[in-house]
Amino acid sequence: MEGRTEHCCIVCGQQKTEGMVIVNQFICSGCEQEMVHTDVKDDKYPFYVHQLKRLWLQLQA
Ligand SMILES: [Zn+2]
């Protein structure tokens, strides 16, 4: 047992074990990498920003 709990990624919505948890919200390592490499002009960028906004809102609460 290594505590490999499955979490539901808030970005892709899939169950993953690898990733990071911010304010009880999980982002899988795959999405984290994609976000890092996504250009601001990329079509996917607004989607990531939208998903992350939910985290920022919780941080401010
Ligand atoms: Zn993901």
PDB file of N, CA and C and ligand atoms in Angstrom:
ATOM      1  N   MET A   1       0.822  -1.210   0.000  1.00  0.00           N
ATOM      2  CA  MET A   1       0.000   0.000   0.000  1.00  0.00           C
ATOM      3  C   MET A   1       0.864   1.273   0.000  1.00  0.00           C
ATOM      4  N   GLU A   2       0.728   2.065  -1.004  1.00  0.00           N
ATOM      5  CA  GLU A   2       1.505   3.297  -1.067  1.00  0.00           C
ATOM      6  C   GLU A   2       0.605   4.519  -1.090  1.00  0.00           C
ATOM      7  N   GLY A   3      -0.623   4.330  -0.708  1.00  0.00           N
ATOM      8  CA  GLY A   3      -1.541   5.457  -0.696  1.00  0.00           C
ATOM      9  C   GLY A   3      -1.831   6.003  -2.070  1.00  0.00           C
ATOM     10  N   ARG A   4      -1.908   5.106  -3.036  1.00  0.00           N
ATOM     11  CA  ARG A   4      -2.175   5.548  -4.400  1.00  0.00           C
ATOM     12  C   ARG A   4      -3.682   5.685  -4.610  1.00  0.00           C
ATOM     13  N   THR A   5      -4.218   6.691  -4.030  1.00  0.00           N
ATOM     14  CA  THR A   5      -5.647   6.905  -4.144  1.00  0.00           C
ATOM     15  C   THR A   5      -5.992   7.465  -5.516  1.00  0.00           C
ATOM     16  N   GLU A   6      -7.098   7.012  -6.051  1.00  0.00           N
ATOM     17  CA  GLU A   6      -7.549   7.564  -7.322  1.00  0.00           C
ATOM     18  C   GLU A   6      -8.342   8.839  -7.058  1.00  0.00           C
ATOM     19  N   HIS A   7      -8.052   9.842  -7.861  1.00  0.00           N
ATOM     20  CA  HIS A   7      -8.786  11.094  -7.756  1.00  0.00           C
ATOM     21  C   HIS A   7      -9.424  11.398  -9.099  1.00  0.00           C
ATOM     22  N   CYS A   8     -10.505  12.145  -9.051  1.00  0.00           N
ATOM     23  CA  CYS A   8     -11.140  12.569 -10.291  1.00  0.00           C
ATOM     24  C   CYS A   8     -10.527  13.908 -10.695  1.00  0.00           C
ATOM     25  N   CYS A   9      -9.837  13.923 -11.828  1.00  0.00           N
ATOM     26  CA  CYS A   9      -9.192  15.141 -12.317  1.00  0.00           C
ATOM     27  C   CYS A   9     -10.256  16.164 -12.714  1.00  0.00           C
ATOM     28  N   ILE A  10     -10.094  17.409 -12.237  1.00  0.00           N
ATOM     29  CA  ILE A  10     -11.101  18.430 -12.532  1.00  0.00           C
ATOM     30  C   ILE A  10     -11.013  18.913 -13.972  1.00  0.00           C
ATOM     31  N   VAL A  11      -9.896  18.635 -14.638  1.00  0.00           N
ATOM     32  CA  VAL A  11      -9.728  19.122 -16.005  1.00  0.00           C
ATOM     33  C   VAL A  11     -10.240  18.103 -17.018  1.00  0.00           C
ATOM     34  N   CYS A  12      -9.757  16.867 -16.941  1.00  0.00           N
ATOM     35  CA  CYS A  12     -10.180  15.860 -17.916  1.00  0.00           C
ATOM     36  C   CYS A  12     -11.297  14.974 -17.390  1.00  0.00           C
ATOM     37  N   GLY A  13     -11.556  15.052 -16.069  1.00  0.00           N
ATOM     38  CA  GLY A  13     -12.671  14.311 -15.495  1.00  0.00           C
ATOM     39  C   GLY A  13     -12.427  12.819 -15.373  1.00  0.00           C
ATOM     40  N   GLN A  14     -11.157  12.397 -15.491  1.00  0.00           N
ATOM     41  CA  GLN A  14     -10.854  10.979 -15.400  1.00  0.00           C
ATOM     42  C   GLN A  14     -10.240  10.636 -14.049  1.00  0.00           C
ATOM     43  N   GLN A  15     -10.353   9.376 -13.679  1.00  0.00           N
ATOM     44  CA  GLN A  15      -9.777   8.904 -12.430  1.00  0.00           C
ATOM     45  C   GLN A  15      -8.290   8.649 -12.641  1.00  0.00           C
ATOM     46  N   LYS A  16      -7.459   9.344 -11.851  1.00  0.00           N
ATOM     47  CA  LYS A  16      -6.011   9.186 -12.001  1.00  0.00           C
ATOM     48  C   LYS A  16      -5.360   9.075 -10.629  1.00  0.00           C
ATOM     49  N   THR A  17      -4.173   8.479 -10.621  1.00  0.00           N
ATOM     50  CA  THR A  17      -3.446   8.364  -9.356  1.00  0.00           C
ATOM     51  C   THR A  17      -2.304   9.370  -9.284  1.00  0.00           C
ATOM     52  N   GLU A  18      -1.767   9.760 -10.460  1.00  0.00           N
ATOM     53  CA  GLU A  18      -0.637  10.676 -10.490  1.00  0.00           C
ATOM     54  C   GLU A  18      -1.117  12.097 -10.732  1.00  0.00           C
ATOM     55  N   GLY A  19      -0.720  12.994  -9.855  1.00  0.00           N
ATOM     56  CA  GLY A  19      -1.106  14.378 -10.042  1.00  0.00           C
ATOM     57  C   GLY A  19      -0.954  15.164  -8.765  1.00  0.00           C
ATOM     58  N   MET A  20      -1.560  16.335  -8.740  1.00  0.00           N
ATOM     59  CA  MET A  20      -1.443  17.176  -7.553  1.00  0.00           C
ATOM     60  C   MET A  20      -2.827  17.616  -7.089  1.00  0.00           C
ATOM     61  N   VAL A  21      -2.917  17.863  -5.792  1.00  0.00           N
ATOM     62  CA  VAL A  21      -4.181  18.286  -5.216  1.00  0.00           C
ATOM     63  C   VAL A  21      -4.034  19.716  -4.715  1.00  0.00           C
ATOM     64  N   ILE A  22      -4.889  20.592  -5.211  1.00  0.00           N
ATOM     65  CA  ILE A  22      -4.895  21.976  -4.752  1.00  0.00           C
ATOM     66  C   ILE A  22      -6.281  22.268  -4.194  1.00  0.00           C
ATOM     67  N   VAL A  23      -6.317  22.696  -2.960  1.00  0.00           N
ATOM     68  CA  VAL A  23      -7.595  23.013  -2.316  1.00  0.00           C
ATOM     69  C   VAL A  23      -8.632  21.919  -2.560  1.00  0.00           C
ATOM     70  N   ASN A  24      -8.238  20.685  -2.293  1.00  0.00           N
ATOM     71  CA  ASN A  24      -9.145  19.536  -2.436  1.00  0.00           C
ATOM     72  C   ASN A  24      -9.541  19.240  -3.876  1.00  0.00           C
ATOM     73  N   GLN A  25      -8.943  19.949  -4.835  1.00  0.00           N
ATOM     74  CA  GLN A  25      -9.237  19.670  -6.237  1.00  0.00           C
ATOM     75  C   GLN A  25      -8.013  19.009  -6.848  1.00  0.00           C
ATOM     76  N   PHE A  26      -8.265  17.971  -7.613  1.00  0.00           N
ATOM     77  CA  PHE A  26      -7.165  17.193  -8.171  1.00  0.00           C
ATOM     78  C   PHE A  26      -6.937  17.506  -9.646  1.00  0.00           C
ATOM     79  N   ILE A  27      -5.665  17.676  -9.989  1.00  0.00           N
ATOM     80  CA  ILE A  27      -5.284  17.849 -11.393  1.00  0.00           C
ATOM     81  C   ILE A  27      -4.272  16.761 -11.705  1.00  0.00           C
ATOM     82  N   CYS A  28      -4.548  15.917 -12.685  1.00  0.00           N
ATOM     83  CA  CYS A  28      -3.633  14.832 -12.989  1.00  0.00           C
ATOM     84  C   CYS A  28      -2.370  15.388 -13.658  1.00  0.00           C
ATOM     85  N   SER A  29      -1.297  14.603 -13.552  1.00  0.00           N
ATOM     86  CA  SER A  29      -0.013  15.068 -14.075  1.00  0.00           C
ATOM     87  C   SER A  29      -0.074  15.303 -15.576  1.00  0.00           C
ATOM     88  N   GLY A  30      -0.904  14.546 -16.279  1.00  0.00           N
ATOM     89  CA  GLY A  30      -1.048  14.728 -17.718  1.00  0.00           C
ATOM     90  C   GLY A  30      -1.605  16.093 -18.048  1.00  0.00           C
ATOM     91  N   CYS A  31      -2.665  16.475 -17.354  1.00  0.00           N
ATOM     92  CA  CYS A  31      -3.276  17.779 -17.592  1.00  0.00           C
ATOM     93  C   CYS A  31      -2.361  18.896 -17.122  1.00  0.00           C
ATOM     94  N   GLU A  32      -1.661  18.648 -16.036  1.00  0.00           N
ATOM     95  CA  GLU A  32      -0.737  19.655 -15.523  1.00  0.00           C
ATOM     96  C   GLU A  32       0.326  19.960 -16.580  1.00  0.00           C
ATOM     97  N   GLN A  33       0.880  18.918 -17.175  1.00  0.00           N
ATOM     98  CA  GLN A  33       1.892  19.089 -18.215  1.00  0.00           C
ATOM     99  C   GLN A  33       1.308  19.803 -19.427  1.00  0.00           C
ATOM    100  N   GLU A  34       0.100  19.410 -19.797  1.00  0.00           N
ATOM    101  CA  GLU A  34      -0.533  20.035 -20.959  1.00  0.00           C
ATOM    102  C   GLU A  34      -0.759  21.521 -20.740  1.00  0.00           C
ATOM    103  N   MET A  35      -1.186  21.847 -19.523  1.00  0.00           N
ATOM    104  CA  MET A  35      -1.448  23.254 -19.213  1.00  0.00           C
ATOM    105  C   MET A  35      -0.175  24.071 -19.302  1.00  0.00           C
ATOM    106  N   VAL A  36       0.899  23.484 -18.790  1.00  0.00           N
ATOM    107  CA  VAL A  36       2.189  24.178 -18.805  1.00  0.00           C
ATOM    108  C   VAL A  36       2.622  24.466 -20.238  1.00  0.00           C
ATOM    109  N   HIS A  37       2.299  23.529 -21.133  1.00  0.00           N
ATOM    110  CA  HIS A  37       2.757  23.659 -22.512  1.00  0.00           C
ATOM    111  C   HIS A  37       1.712  24.265 -23.449  1.00  0.00           C
ATOM    112  N   THR A  38       0.556  24.583 -22.890  1.00  0.00           N
ATOM    113  CA  THR A  38      -0.478  25.160 -23.744  1.00  0.00           C
ATOM    114  C   THR A  38      -0.245  26.656 -23.931  1.00  0.00           C
ATOM    115  N   ASP A  39      -0.257  27.058 -25.170  1.00  0.00           N
ATOM    116  CA  ASP A  39      -0.056  28.462 -25.478  1.00  0.00           C
ATOM    117  C   ASP A  39      -1.331  29.249 -25.169  1.00  0.00           C
ATOM    118  N   VAL A  40      -1.155  30.511 -24.806  1.00  0.00           N
ATOM    119  CA  VAL A  40      -2.315  31.355 -24.495  1.00  0.00           C
ATOM    120  C   VAL A  40      -3.261  31.452 -25.696  1.00  0.00           C
ATOM    121  N   LYS A  41      -2.698  31.333 -26.889  1.00  0.00           N
ATOM    122  CA  LYS A  41      -3.503  31.450 -28.107  1.00  0.00           C
ATOM    123  C   LYS A  41      -4.170  30.131 -28.483  1.00  0.00           C
ATOM    124  N   ASP A  42      -3.810  29.077 -27.756  1.00  0.00           N
ATOM    125  CA  ASP A  42      -4.387  27.767 -28.048  1.00  0.00           C
ATOM    126  C   ASP A  42      -5.868  27.737 -27.696  1.00  0.00           C
ATOM    127  N   ASP A  43      -6.628  26.993 -28.491  1.00  0.00           N
ATOM    128  CA  ASP A  43      -8.069  26.888 -28.251  1.00  0.00           C
ATOM    129  C   ASP A  43      -8.397  26.283 -26.892  1.00  0.00           C
ATOM    130  N   LYS A  44      -7.487  25.448 -26.398  1.00  0.00           N
ATOM    131  CA  LYS A  44      -7.742  24.754 -25.139  1.00  0.00           C
ATOM    132  C   LYS A  44      -7.484  25.644 -23.932  1.00  0.00           C
ATOM    133  N   TYR A  45      -6.743  26.710 -24.142  1.00  0.00           N
ATOM    134  CA  TYR A  45      -6.328  27.550 -23.017  1.00  0.00           C
ATOM    135  C   TYR A  45      -7.498  28.098 -22.191  1.00  0.00           C
ATOM    136  N   PRO A  46      -8.516  28.684 -22.855  1.00  0.00           N
ATOM    137  CA  PRO A  46      -9.669  29.195 -22.088  1.00  0.00           C
ATOM    138  C   PRO A  46     -10.334  28.101 -21.257  1.00  0.00           C
ATOM    139  N   PHE A  47     -10.314  26.879 -21.766  1.00  0.00           N
ATOM    140  CA  PHE A  47     -10.914  25.760 -21.041  1.00  0.00           C
ATOM    141  C   PHE A  47     -10.147  25.505 -19.751  1.00  0.00           C
ATOM    142  N   TYR A  48      -8.837  25.494 -19.832  1.00  0.00           N
ATOM    143  CA  TYR A  48      -8.012  25.281 -18.638  1.00  0.00           C
ATOM    144  C   TYR A  48      -8.203  26.419 -17.643  1.00  0.00           C
ATOM    145  N   VAL A  49      -8.223  27.620 -18.165  1.00  0.00           N
ATOM    146  CA  VAL A  49      -8.396  28.781 -17.294  1.00  0.00           C
ATOM    147  C   VAL A  49      -9.725  28.692 -16.557  1.00  0.00           C
ATOM    148  N   HIS A  50     -10.745  28.286 -17.301  1.00  0.00           N
ATOM    149  CA  HIS A  50     -12.066  28.152 -16.702  1.00  0.00           C
ATOM    150  C   HIS A  50     -12.052  27.125 -15.569  1.00  0.00           C
ATOM    151  N   GLN A  51     -11.403  25.987 -15.814  1.00  0.00           N
ATOM    152  CA  GLN A  51     -11.340  24.938 -14.795  1.00  0.00           C
ATOM    153  C   GLN A  51     -10.549  25.415 -13.581  1.00  0.00           C
ATOM    154  N   LEU A  52      -9.458  26.112 -13.833  1.00  0.00           N
ATOM    155  CA  LEU A  52      -8.609  26.566 -12.733  1.00  0.00           C
ATOM    156  C   LEU A  52      -9.257  27.695 -11.944  1.00  0.00           C
ATOM    157  N   LYS A  53     -10.105  28.448 -12.606  1.00  0.00           N
ATOM    158  CA  LYS A  53     -10.784  29.541 -11.911  1.00  0.00           C
ATOM    159  C   LYS A  53     -11.554  29.031 -10.702  1.00  0.00           C
ATOM    160  N   ARG A  54     -12.079  27.821 -10.836  1.00  0.00           N
ATOM    161  CA  ARG A  54     -12.818  27.233  -9.722  1.00  0.00           C
ATOM    162  C   ARG A  54     -11.895  27.037  -8.521  1.00  0.00           C
ATOM    163  N   LEU A  55     -10.628  26.758  -8.812  1.00  0.00           N
ATOM    164  CA  LEU A  55      -9.658  26.609  -7.719  1.00  0.00           C
ATOM    165  C   LEU A  55      -9.379  27.955  -7.073  1.00  0.00           C
ATOM    166  N   TRP A  56      -9.148  28.952  -7.905  1.00  0.00           N
ATOM    167  CA  TRP A  56      -8.819  30.277  -7.369  1.00  0.00           C
ATOM    168  C   TRP A  56      -9.977  30.812  -6.521  1.00  0.00           C
ATOM    169  N   LEU A  57     -11.191  30.541  -6.980  1.00  0.00           N
ATOM    170  CA  LEU A  57     -12.349  31.007  -6.224  1.00  0.00           C
ATOM    171  C   LEU A  57     -12.387  30.368  -4.845  1.00  0.00           C
ATOM    172  N   GLN A  58     -12.009  29.109  -4.776  1.00  0.00           N
ATOM    173  CA  GLN A  58     -11.996  28.421  -3.489  1.00  0.00           C
ATOM    174  C   GLN A  58     -10.877  28.933  -2.606  1.00  0.00           C
ATOM    175  N   LEU A  59      -9.770  29.312  -3.233  1.00  0.00           N
ATOM    176  CA  LEU A  59      -8.647  29.849  -2.474  1.00  0.00           C
ATOM    177  C   LEU A  59      -9.024  31.161  -1.785  1.00  0.00           C
ATOM    178  N   GLN A  60      -9.861  31.933  -2.469  1.00  0.00           N
ATOM    179  CA  GLN A  60     -10.235  33.229  -1.930  1.00  0.00           C
ATOM    180  C   GLN A  60     -11.355  33.123  -0.900  1.00  0.00           C
ATOM    181  N   ALA A  61     -12.065  32.002  -0.933  1.00  0.00           N
ATOM    182  CA  ALA A  61     -13.206  31.843  -0.026  1.00  0.00           C
ATOM    183  C   ALA A  61     -12.753  31.772   1.436  1.00  0.00           C
TER     184      ALA A  61
HETATM  185 ZN    ZN B   1      -6.563  15.280 -16.102  1.00  0.00          ZN
END
